Amino acid sequence: MDRIAIVGLDCRFPGAPDAGAYWDLLMRSGDGISSVPRQRWDAADFYSPTPAEGRANTTEGGFIDDPDAFDNEFFTVSPREAAAMDPQQRLLLQCAWRAVEDAGIAPKQLAGTATGVYVGIMGNEWAQLHLTDYDRVSAQVGSGNGYCMTANRISYHLDLKGPSLAVDTACSSSLVAVHLAGNALLSGECDYALAAGVNVALTPALSIFYNQAGLSAPDGRCKPFSAQADGIGRGEGVGAVVLRRLEDALADGQQVYAVIRGTAVNQDGRSNGITAPNRWSQQEVIGAAYRRAGIEPDQVAFTEGHGTGTVLGDMMEVSALGHHHAGRAARPMALGSVKGNLGHTEGAAGIAGLIKVALSLHHRTVPASRFAAKENERLDLRGKGLRLLKAPLRLPRGTSVAGLSSFGMGGTNAHAILESAPSAAARPGAGTDERPRGIGSALFTLTAPSPQALRRNLAAQADALSARRAPVGAVGWNSHRVKSGHRHRFAVSAPDTATLVQRLHAAVADPALFARLTGEAGAAPRTAFLFTGQGSQYPGMTAGLYKDSPLYRHFLDEADAALLPHTGRSVRDLVLTGDEAVHLTRWAQPALFAVGHALGRTLQELGVEPSSLLGHSVGEYAAACLAGVFDLDAAARLITARGALMQQLPEGGGMLAVPAGHAELAALLADEPQVGVAVVNGPRATVLSGDSVALGRLAEELERNGFRTRSLSVSHAFHSHQMEPMLDEFAEIAREVGGGVPRLPLYSTLYGRLLDGEAMDADYWVAHIRRPVLFADAFTALRDAGPSHTVEIGPSPVLSSLTRKLPRPASGTRPVATTPVRAADSGGQDLADTLAELYRGGLDPRWESVYETRDQAPYRLTPYAFSDEHRYWTAGPVRRSGLPRPAAVPDEPARQPGRGTDTAVLVLERPAPADPVTETALAAIGQVGGYEVAELGPLLRLYEDLGFDSVMVMELKKRLEERLPAVAGLTVQDLLPRLASVGDLVDFLREYCAPDTDSTQERTA
């Protein structure tokens, strides 16, 4: 048999609400047995210490906590449907979701795939309580019951298209489900498979049966293979594993708990009785599993036995194992059973054992077996090559092999052979992709259907991460891969795990901080890149980012290599070493170009594609290069020539910033021909440029008129007539370089508008030197085009400050401004913060570029924390006087007091209905779905938010017809287009039912 990898798991068992708690329970030999909860049945009513009809001999068992809790709105299940569902279906849904996450997969990524679902189940007591109350059987009660629905419900809600079936072979059901799932994987029928088991005890029926059959332990505890063994104690729980072909799991670098080497299933046939165990069949199924796994019995280090603790059952099982292991008395095989901790979980027994074995192999430790202190001497364990574990067994290095048995009450037997995961599992593949990766800081992201769910899961992640050491890179990488797909998004950067934990706790505790770090996914953000111009440079700019980020380092090196033939000196080295020469124009312009190009390309590689570009003066060169106007080498030649030629111009010019508009300065400038407008940054933000003496006279005049001017520290009078001596030589180079039409929307600061099919050729770049920079006009045009975000590309946030001073747009909403380099000490974290802001706004980054290969390793984050606020159960405990009338499925299910909105169902304020049609429509929707009218806001979607389906739509139409006779003329097809939201339906019905002279037929048309 080819091998099957267990890549994910989750479970809930008595005393163990999750897999971590389960392992802890096993390692401390914990006892999950307690008194029968009052919620289930009145144990005293059915108890008799002596044999009696209709009585059980115990009031104890293994019960999980809160089986009535269900996060129905996470799965878009209406309250009415949730109340009708067998709690086994509810438990499986949540367990399956968590198991898939544990496998390192966002469950929504499996949607539409041929993933198989195989569920082992033995009891259907919910149906006994509800399908026999014939007056209350509804469509929801029908689909809420039945073995098939346990598997089908998972396939439906996760949109899985592979085989989906429930298996009932009694106590061996879930291990048989694993067997079938493995075979489906090996045959190619599916590439992933979910195998699960579930059992919830709702009535004392099986307890009475066990007692009548002489199989029930008075204290409700199984004592496997022990001298104290006196029968079965009932248990319950749910477990699920995610299975893959081992070769596929290894190829994808998935973590593997353990490997299934072989499984076998057979039947007792005709034996001493249909419920009596058959040693020979058990012996044969174990041998068949050994053969399929290709192992010898002496390779098996331990076996998780069926171990019910009945006299006959233990004897038959030990004899069957002894047939294969009797020759190893010197090194006996360890034997135990989790039933000593949990009781007999019936349909979930196989999965409980499988998860125990997988965790034992994973942790390389086999827990001690409860009640092993005194072995049952009549079993002659030593003579059969077996021993009970009285203390945990540490497994040696290398491959360890384990067995697992599960035997059905009706004679269907199953055995599985597992081994420890190969050492190569979960190591990132070296691959052949040599692309640069890494921004120098981790990002942690999380999504959930609602803000409340987001906060709850942030708290769960913070608690889990604080309890164990974890590499922050792997934590971030896996958060993107696994915790994605929901509407509400959270993102935060962190240099290490300790800081991440602090920031998660802070976000949970501070509503204002939480609001700043969250957003709603919608359309991808429309991002504008703004490239800064000369004056923003400084020694050592972006040195921190160069040090932190291999990705940025690659693109700055790329720009430096393109510039070097024209500069004769490394611009990169000049910048990073803090050389003051960076302020010289000949170096400042190519340096700013290199930084702008490297930042822009870094963002593009991270998946941030600009919807528009704008460059302030010299910043327009990097913008044009990214827009495809010319290639990097051509741009490098042109920007180097520009800076060098300007540097050669004689000094003596200056620039003056004036808080006034162009029109206000026109009269003054008319008298000073040696000065002109160089830059217009805003309605009252103008920069003048020209002769220094003339600028001095203007400054004095402006000061007298109440304007506070500021002289800029520049080497030349840029964008003035003093640039003219260089234009001819520059034009010649520009003609050789050429320049095309931008392939991305580029807003020109030369023209103050979007370029419309115009080439940025030699004439453009010559005029660009001489004419003023119309930044305010260009940015206003860009902003009016509706970008959601602006990203300032440069060494300091100059333009972001300018844009905030511009008048608000007519819409009143400014784009969100982000700056990947905020200051001289900026590094990878500022770039990560920019990416986080864009992610919150709807961007799906190219995560493989965010992290270095070493960080792209699997790490198991704690699975989704479901809300336990909503409860659905029967009216009360089962009593001998008769079954209670089930109150969990009335036409309008009772709601818990103080029910909140920790869900995907949004509760929106709505005006009080002003007419009976509205009241009637809302009441009908509420009755069909089980909602209170006050919860039904107009924007709620019937399918996506309220969980309506075709059956519920038919019922809704029927209820509307009963109350609004005019609706009788409508067909379902007429109604379907009106069901987009509650508000749409109400508006349609109000219009349709409004009194007028038209006939129903005409209104329908």
PDB file of C-alpha atoms in Angstrom, residues 439 532 536-557 559 571-578 582 590-600 602 792-797 819-831:
ATOM      1  CA  ILE A 439      11.094  42.795   3.006  1.00  0.00           C
ATOM      2  CA  THR A 532       9.292  62.629  -4.680  1.00  0.00           C
ATOM      3  CA  SER A 536      13.982  64.993  -0.312  1.00  0.00           C
ATOM      4  CA  GLN A 537      17.435  63.372  -0.442  1.00  0.00           C
ATOM      5  CA  TYR A 538      19.765  62.957   2.537  1.00  0.00           C
ATOM      6  CA  PRO A 539      22.933  60.993   3.342  1.00  0.00           C
ATOM      7  CA  GLY A 540      22.216  57.349   4.143  1.00  0.00           C
ATOM      8  CA  MET A 541      18.677  57.436   2.779  1.00  0.00           C
ATOM      9  CA  THR A 542      17.006  53.982   2.770  1.00  0.00           C
ATOM     10  CA  ALA A 543      20.122  52.390   4.295  1.00  0.00           C
ATOM     11  CA  GLY A 544      17.962  50.629   6.880  1.00  0.00           C
ATOM     12  CA  LEU A 545      15.682  49.202   4.234  1.00  0.00           C
ATOM     13  CA  TYR A 546      18.669  48.103   2.141  1.00  0.00           C
ATOM     14  CA  LYS A 547      20.020  46.250   5.165  1.00  0.00           C
ATOM     15  CA  ASP A 548      16.703  44.629   6.111  1.00  0.00           C
ATOM     16  CA  SER A 549      15.141  43.787   2.769  1.00  0.00           C
ATOM     17  CA  PRO A 550      16.780  41.474   0.216  1.00  0.00           C
ATOM     18  CA  LEU A 551      14.052  42.472  -2.239  1.00  0.00           C
ATOM     19  CA  TYR A 552      14.769  46.198  -2.029  1.00  0.00           C
ATOM     20  CA  ARG A 553      18.486  45.446  -2.009  1.00  0.00           C
ATOM     21  CA  HIS A 554      18.141  43.619  -5.311  1.00  0.00           C
ATOM     22  CA  PHE A 555      16.373  46.479  -7.065  1.00  0.00           C
ATOM     23  CA  LEU A 556      18.670  49.200  -5.701  1.00  0.00           C
ATOM     24  CA  ASP A 557      21.633  47.142  -6.899  1.00  0.00           C
ATOM     25  CA  ALA A 559      19.463  50.587 -10.541  1.00  0.00           C
ATOM     26  CA  VAL A 571      25.437  55.793  -6.522  1.00  0.00           C
ATOM     27  CA  ARG A 572      24.385  53.023  -4.142  1.00  0.00           C
ATOM     28  CA  ASP A 573      27.631  53.233  -2.184  1.00  0.00           C
ATOM     29  CA  LEU A 574      27.463  57.003  -2.109  1.00  0.00           C
ATOM     30  CA  VAL A 575      23.961  56.886  -0.663  1.00  0.00           C
ATOM     31  CA  LEU A 576      24.491  54.106   1.854  1.00  0.00           C
ATOM     32  CA  THR A 577      27.767  55.391   3.266  1.00  0.00           C
ATOM     33  CA  GLY A 578      26.191  58.706   4.224  1.00  0.00           C
ATOM     34  CA  VAL A 582      24.365  63.283  -2.260  1.00  0.00           C
ATOM     35  CA  PRO A 590      20.479  59.824 -10.075  1.00  0.00           C
ATOM     36  CA  ALA A 591      20.362  58.861  -6.384  1.00  0.00           C
ATOM     37  CA  LEU A 592      16.698  59.818  -6.103  1.00  0.00           C
ATOM     38  CA  PHE A 593      15.996  57.978  -9.330  1.00  0.00           C
ATOM     39  CA  ALA A 594      17.698  54.842  -7.992  1.00  0.00           C
ATOM     40  CA  VAL A 595      15.714  54.964  -4.761  1.00  0.00           C
ATOM     41  CA  GLY A 596      12.442  55.662  -6.588  1.00  0.00           C
ATOM     42  CA  HIS A 597      13.021  52.867  -9.078  1.00  0.00           C
ATOM     43  CA  ALA A 598      13.994  50.385  -6.349  1.00  0.00           C
ATOM     44  CA  LEU A 599      10.999  51.227  -4.153  1.00  0.00           C
ATOM     45  CA  GLY A 600       8.572  51.138  -7.064  1.00  0.00           C
ATOM     46  CA  THR A 602       9.875  46.381  -4.826  1.00  0.00           C
ATOM     47  CA  GLU A 792       4.838  57.962  -1.629  1.00  0.00           C
ATOM     48  CA  ILE A 793       7.903  56.614  -3.400  1.00  0.00           C
ATOM     49  CA  GLY A 794      10.960  58.361  -2.055  1.00  0.00           C
ATOM     50  CA  PRO A 795      13.263  58.754   0.941  1.00  0.00           C
ATOM     51  CA  SER A 796      10.955  61.002   2.978  1.00  0.00           C
ATOM     52  CA  PRO A 797       7.214  61.801   3.044  1.00  0.00           C
ATOM     53  CA  THR A 819       4.799  55.921   3.119  1.00  0.00           C
ATOM     54  CA  PRO A 820       7.131  52.901   2.936  1.00  0.00           C
ATOM     55  CA  VAL A 821      10.080  55.119   3.977  1.00  0.00           C
ATOM     56  CA  ARG A 822       9.140  57.528   6.737  1.00  0.00           C
ATOM     57  CA  ALA A 823      12.439  58.754   8.100  1.00  0.00           C
ATOM     58  CA  ALA A 824      16.195  58.278   8.074  1.00  0.00           C
ATOM     59  CA  ASP A 825      15.936  55.213  10.321  1.00  0.00           C
ATOM     60  CA  SER A 826      13.215  53.473   8.296  1.00  0.00           C
ATOM     61  CA  GLY A 827      13.700  49.792   7.605  1.00  0.00           C
ATOM     62  CA  GLY A 828      11.672  46.769   6.687  1.00  0.00           C
ATOM     63  CA  GLN A 829       8.943  47.451   9.225  1.00  0.00           C
ATOM     64  CA  ASP A 830       7.815  50.704   7.578  1.00  0.00           C
ATOM     65  CA  LEU A 831       7.562  48.876   4.264  1.00  0.00           C
TER      66      LEU A 831
END
